[in-house]
Amino acid sequence: MFITFEGIDFSGKSTQISLLRQRLEEMGHDTLVVREPGGTVISEHIRALLLDPSFVHMDPVSEFLLFSASRSQLVREVIRPALNRGTLVIADRFFDSSTAYQGYGRGLELEDLLRVHHLAIHGSMPDLTIFLDIPVAESFARRAQRAGDIDRMERADEAFYNRVRDGYLQIAAAAQERFLLLDGERPQEDIAEDIWEIVGTKLSPPDNSHEGGTT
Ligand code: ADP
Ligand code: TYD
């Protein structure tokens, strides 16, 4: 099973992913968490390029192609092999992020993006996409609480993030068969319960065959 998490920056994706991973592992499910951009040597180099605040002049098409290149590498090297051996894969962002940020946010043509997504995901469509929705003001408030530097993507203004959030809402409405939209302003434990409920309905029993036969 392949689960992706989406949402604007600081929507709580990493928090929910670690809660979900813990629960899955307690039940004996072999679980792998990846984050985008990154997760392979090549993809981490691309991540450094994408987030370096000194590259203020990066062209939106270059930006999109770099995110896609990082994704293609991650799918081929890590996600696909893990799914093939029966591992449950959780991704912190996937191609919907590019549709939301580079399509709706930067204004690239959605049709153009679709063709590249098709190339970059190599057939690995998520079975479930959890979209944690928070208002942009909440994202900015959470960011203000965080210590550390602002990366290049985070330099975008409020109008950009509003387009991204609205984009996510449209993407989720158009792909309801795989999307679960959750209000990310609720308490963490309540959100985790909702996620657990839907993941539970889709899970097959853990594969314990590697633990040896019955004696
Ligand atoms: P993301 O991975 O989407 O950037 P994080 O999980 O790192 O988000 O969370 C961003 C910040 O918001 C963190 O400081 C985290 O503690 C806080 N946070 C996460 N979930 C909630 C929630 N449900 N309510 C309030 N704050 C939250
Ligand atoms: P990251 O530090 O991983 O942020 P987050 O914790 O919010 O996921 O930085 C990734 C940034 O890149 C984030 O601002 C979202 C952006 N992004 C895109 O614009 N397009 C994409 O396709 C992806 C995967 C991320």
Short mmCIF file of C-alpha atoms and ligand atoms in Angstrom, two decimals:
data_model
loop_
_atom_site.label_atom_id
_atom_site.label_comp_id
_atom_site.label_asym_id
_atom_site.label_seq_id
_atom_site.Cartn_x
_atom_site.Cartn_y
_atom_site.Cartn_z
CA MET A 1 0.00 0.00 0.00
CA PHE A 2 1.19 3.48 -0.87
CA ILE A 3 0.02 6.45 1.24
CA THR A 4 0.93 10.08 0.55
CA PHE A 5 0.54 13.13 2.81
CA GLU A 6 -0.13 16.56 1.38
CA GLY A 7 -0.77 20.08 2.64
CA ILE A 8 0.80 23.51 2.78
CA ASP A 9 3.97 24.01 4.85
CA PHE A 10 3.50 23.34 8.60
CA SER A 11 0.16 21.61 8.13
CA GLY A 12 1.29 18.77 10.41
CA LYS A 13 2.36 16.13 7.87
CA SER A 14 5.54 14.99 9.65
CA THR A 15 3.71 14.85 12.98
CA GLN A 16 0.95 12.62 11.62
CA ILE A 17 3.35 10.47 9.60
CA SER A 18 5.38 9.61 12.68
CA LEU A 19 2.23 8.79 14.68
CA LEU A 20 0.96 6.56 11.86
CA ARG A 21 4.30 4.86 11.34
CA GLN A 22 4.56 4.06 15.05
CA ARG A 23 1.11 2.47 15.08
CA LEU A 24 1.74 0.46 11.92
CA GLU A 25 5.05 -0.85 13.23
CA GLU A 26 3.48 -1.84 16.54
CA MET A 27 1.08 -3.98 14.51
CA GLY A 28 3.96 -5.63 12.67
CA HIS A 29 3.65 -3.85 9.33
CA ASP A 30 6.89 -3.33 7.47
CA THR A 31 6.78 0.45 6.86
CA LEU A 32 8.99 2.87 4.94
CA VAL A 33 8.74 6.67 5.18
CA VAL A 34 10.16 8.92 2.46
CA ARG A 35 10.03 12.67 2.06
CA GLU A 36 10.06 14.83 -1.04
CA PRO A 37 12.18 16.30 -2.41
CA GLY A 38 14.91 13.89 -1.31
CA GLY A 39 15.39 10.28 -0.28
CA THR A 40 18.17 9.20 -2.66
CA VAL A 41 21.67 10.61 -3.13
CA ILE A 42 20.66 12.29 -6.40
CA SER A 43 17.34 13.53 -4.98
CA GLU A 44 19.04 15.05 -1.92
CA HIS A 45 21.40 16.97 -4.23
CA ILE A 46 18.35 18.23 -6.13
CA ARG A 47 16.68 19.16 -2.81
CA ALA A 48 19.69 21.29 -1.88
CA LEU A 49 19.42 23.11 -5.23
CA LEU A 50 15.67 23.66 -4.84
CA LEU A 51 15.74 25.00 -1.29
CA ASP A 52 18.94 27.09 -1.42
CA PRO A 53 17.75 30.65 -0.62
CA SER A 54 20.48 32.18 -2.79
CA PHE A 55 18.82 30.87 -5.99
CA VAL A 56 16.10 33.53 -5.95
CA HIS A 57 16.06 33.67 -9.75
CA MET A 58 15.11 30.02 -10.31
CA ASP A 59 12.69 29.77 -13.23
CA PRO A 60 9.34 28.07 -12.39
CA VAL A 61 9.76 25.48 -15.16
CA SER A 62 13.24 24.60 -13.92
CA GLU A 63 11.80 24.36 -10.43
CA PHE A 64 9.05 22.00 -11.57
CA LEU A 65 11.42 19.80 -13.57
CA LEU A 66 13.83 19.55 -10.66
CA PHE A 67 11.05 18.45 -8.28
CA SER A 68 9.99 15.92 -10.92
CA ALA A 69 13.54 14.66 -11.46
CA SER A 70 13.95 14.15 -7.73
CA ARG A 71 10.63 12.26 -7.69
CA SER A 72 11.48 9.98 -10.61
CA GLN A 73 14.74 8.98 -8.97
CA LEU A 74 13.00 8.32 -5.64
CA VAL A 75 10.31 6.18 -7.26
CA ARG A 76 12.77 4.06 -9.25
CA GLU A 77 15.34 3.63 -6.50
CA VAL A 78 13.22 3.41 -3.37
CA ILE A 79 9.42 3.52 -3.63
CA ARG A 80 8.88 0.96 -6.42
CA PRO A 81 11.27 -1.67 -4.97
CA ALA A 82 9.72 -1.27 -1.50
CA LEU A 83 6.15 -1.66 -2.82
CA ASN A 84 7.26 -4.70 -4.83
CA ARG A 85 8.51 -6.46 -1.70
CA GLY A 86 5.25 -5.73 0.13
CA THR A 87 6.44 -2.83 2.28
CA LEU A 88 3.89 -0.17 3.17
CA VAL A 89 5.26 3.14 1.88
CA ILE A 90 4.34 6.55 3.31
CA ALA A 91 5.49 9.64 1.40
CA ASP A 92 5.69 13.13 2.89
CA ARG A 93 4.58 14.91 -0.33
CA PHE A 94 4.32 13.47 -3.85
CA PHE A 95 3.19 14.72 -7.26
CA ASP A 96 0.12 16.55 -5.89
CA SER A 97 2.62 18.96 -4.26
CA SER A 98 3.92 19.91 -7.70
CA THR A 99 0.38 20.44 -9.00
CA ALA A 100 -0.44 22.62 -5.99
CA TYR A 101 2.82 24.62 -5.72
CA GLN A 102 4.10 24.80 -9.31
CA GLY A 103 0.71 24.55 -11.04
CA TYR A 104 -1.69 26.56 -8.89
CA GLY A 105 1.03 28.49 -6.99
CA ARG A 106 3.44 29.45 -9.78
CA GLY A 107 0.87 29.34 -12.58
CA LEU A 108 2.25 26.57 -14.82
CA GLU A 109 -0.26 24.86 -17.14
CA LEU A 110 -1.87 21.90 -15.36
CA GLU A 111 -2.01 19.84 -18.55
CA ASP A 112 1.74 20.16 -19.07
CA LEU A 113 2.36 19.06 -15.51
CA LEU A 114 0.20 15.95 -15.90
CA ARG A 115 2.39 14.54 -18.68
CA VAL A 116 5.50 14.95 -16.58
CA HIS A 117 3.82 13.45 -13.49
CA HIS A 118 3.00 10.42 -15.61
CA LEU A 119 6.67 10.06 -16.52
CA ALA A 120 8.00 10.70 -13.02
CA ILE A 121 5.80 8.36 -10.99
CA HIS A 122 6.38 5.26 -13.15
CA GLY A 123 2.90 3.93 -12.47
CA SER A 124 3.11 4.34 -8.68
CA MET A 125 -0.21 6.02 -8.00
CA PRO A 126 -0.98 6.45 -4.27
CA ASP A 127 -3.76 4.25 -2.87
CA LEU A 128 -4.58 6.96 -0.34
CA THR A 129 -3.69 10.65 -0.11
CA ILE A 130 -4.22 12.41 3.20
CA PHE A 131 -4.59 16.17 2.80
CA LEU A 132 -4.16 18.14 6.02
CA ASP A 133 -5.84 21.45 5.41
CA ILE A 134 -4.94 24.56 7.45
CA PRO A 135 -5.47 28.26 6.70
CA VAL A 136 -2.42 30.16 5.46
CA ALA A 137 -2.48 32.36 8.57
CA GLU A 138 -2.11 29.23 10.72
CA SER A 139 0.83 28.05 8.59
CA PHE A 140 2.56 31.42 9.06
CA ALA A 141 1.83 31.40 12.81
CA ARG A 142 3.35 27.90 13.15
CA ARG A 143 6.36 28.96 11.11
CA ALA A 144 6.94 31.95 13.43
CA GLN A 145 7.22 29.49 16.35
CA ARG A 146 9.93 27.51 14.59
CA ALA A 147 13.63 28.24 15.05
CA GLY A 148 15.88 28.13 11.98
CA ASP A 149 16.36 29.71 8.59
CA ILE A 150 13.77 30.27 5.89
CA ASP A 151 14.36 28.18 2.74
CA ARG A 152 13.82 29.42 -0.84
CA MET A 153 10.28 28.04 -1.15
CA GLU A 154 9.28 29.62 2.18
CA ARG A 155 10.16 33.07 0.82
CA ALA A 156 6.91 33.07 -1.16
CA ASP A 157 4.24 35.51 -0.01
CA GLU A 158 0.79 34.94 1.45
CA ALA A 159 -0.94 35.23 -1.95
CA PHE A 160 1.19 32.34 -3.24
CA TYR A 161 0.25 30.13 -0.30
CA ASN A 162 -3.42 31.01 -0.73
CA ARG A 163 -3.25 29.83 -4.35
CA VAL A 164 -1.52 26.64 -3.22
CA ARG A 165 -4.14 25.93 -0.56
CA ASP A 166 -7.02 26.61 -2.97
CA GLY A 167 -5.25 24.40 -5.50
CA TYR A 168 -5.11 21.54 -3.01
CA LEU A 169 -8.83 21.90 -2.34
CA GLN A 170 -9.52 21.61 -6.07
CA ILE A 171 -7.16 18.67 -6.53
CA ALA A 172 -8.83 16.85 -3.62
CA ALA A 173 -12.31 17.52 -4.99
CA ALA A 174 -11.32 16.15 -8.39
CA ALA A 175 -9.76 12.93 -7.02
CA GLN A 176 -12.11 12.01 -4.19
CA GLU A 177 -11.54 8.29 -4.71
CA ARG A 178 -8.07 8.51 -3.16
CA PHE A 179 -8.21 11.72 -1.08
CA LEU A 180 -9.02 12.09 2.60
CA LEU A 181 -9.37 15.79 3.49
CA LEU A 182 -8.86 16.55 7.19
CA ASP A 183 -9.01 19.78 9.15
CA GLY A 184 -5.39 20.19 10.29
CA GLU A 185 -6.28 22.67 13.04
CA ARG A 186 -7.87 20.02 15.23
CA PRO A 187 -5.87 18.38 18.06
CA GLN A 188 -3.15 16.04 16.78
CA GLU A 189 -4.68 12.97 18.48
CA ASP A 190 -8.09 13.53 16.83
CA ILE A 191 -6.51 13.82 13.40
CA ALA A 192 -4.46 10.68 14.07
CA GLU A 193 -7.64 8.77 14.97
CA ASP A 194 -9.34 9.74 11.69
CA ILE A 195 -6.26 8.69 9.74
CA TRP A 196 -6.09 5.40 11.60
CA GLU A 197 -9.71 4.67 10.90
CA ILE A 198 -9.32 4.96 7.13
CA VAL A 199 -5.92 3.28 6.95
CA GLY A 200 -7.31 0.37 8.97
CA THR A 201 -10.07 -0.24 6.42
CA LYS A 202 -7.50 -0.51 3.62
CA LEU A 203 -4.86 -2.62 5.37
CA SER A 204 -4.25 -6.27 4.69
CA PRO A 205 -2.87 -8.33 7.61
CA PRO A 206 0.88 -7.90 8.21
CA ASP A 207 3.13 -10.21 6.23
CA ASN A 208 5.03 -12.18 8.89
CA SER A 209 6.41 -14.79 6.46
CA HIS A 210 9.98 -13.50 6.97
CA GLU A 211 9.73 -14.47 10.66
CA GLY A 212 9.93 -18.16 9.79
CA GLY A 213 7.44 -21.01 9.62
CA THR A 214 5.30 -22.45 12.40
CA THR A 215 7.04 -24.95 14.64
P1 ADP B 1 4.80 19.68 8.19
O1 ADP B 1 5.56 18.38 8.17
O2 ADP B 1 3.53 19.62 7.42
O3 ADP B 1 5.64 20.87 7.83
P2 ADP B 1 4.89 19.44 11.11
O4 ADP B 1 4.34 18.11 11.47
O5 ADP B 1 6.38 19.61 11.15
O6 ADP B 1 4.32 19.93 9.70
O7 ADP B 1 4.18 20.50 12.06
C1 ADP B 1 4.46 21.91 11.95
C2 ADP B 1 4.29 22.55 13.33
O8 ADP B 1 2.91 22.51 13.71
C3 ADP B 1 5.05 21.85 14.44
O9 ADP B 1 5.52 22.83 15.34
C4 ADP B 1 4.01 20.96 15.09
O10 ADP B 1 4.29 20.73 16.45
C5 ADP B 1 2.76 21.79 14.93
N1 ADP B 1 1.53 20.98 14.79
C6 ADP B 1 1.40 19.77 14.15
N2 ADP B 1 0.13 19.33 14.21
C7 ADP B 1 -0.58 20.27 14.90
C8 ADP B 1 -1.96 20.39 15.30
N3 ADP B 1 -2.87 19.45 14.99
N4 ADP B 1 -2.31 21.49 16.01
C9 ADP B 1 -1.41 22.44 16.32
N5 ADP B 1 -0.09 22.40 15.97
C10 ADP B 1 0.32 21.32 15.27
P1 TYD B 2 10.24 20.85 3.23
O1 TYD B 2 11.26 21.48 4.14
O2 TYD B 2 10.33 19.38 3.00
O3 TYD B 2 8.80 21.32 3.68
P2 TYD B 2 7.53 20.60 4.31
O4 TYD B 2 7.95 20.16 5.68
O5 TYD B 2 6.48 21.66 4.33
O6 TYD B 2 7.18 19.47 3.39
O7 TYD B 2 10.36 21.65 1.86
C1 TYD B 2 9.71 21.30 0.73
C2 TYD B 2 9.22 22.57 0.09
O8 TYD B 2 9.10 22.35 -1.31
C3 TYD B 2 7.84 22.98 0.58
O9 TYD B 2 7.77 24.39 0.65
C4 TYD B 2 6.92 22.50 -0.53
C5 TYD B 2 7.78 22.59 -1.75
N1 TYD B 2 7.45 21.63 -2.84
C6 TYD B 2 7.04 22.10 -4.07
O10 TYD B 2 6.92 23.32 -4.27
N2 TYD B 2 6.77 21.21 -5.08
C7 TYD B 2 6.92 19.87 -4.91
O11 TYD B 2 6.66 19.07 -5.85
C8 TYD B 2 7.36 19.39 -3.62
C9 TYD B 2 7.54 17.91 -3.40
C10 TYD B 2 7.62 20.30 -2.62
#
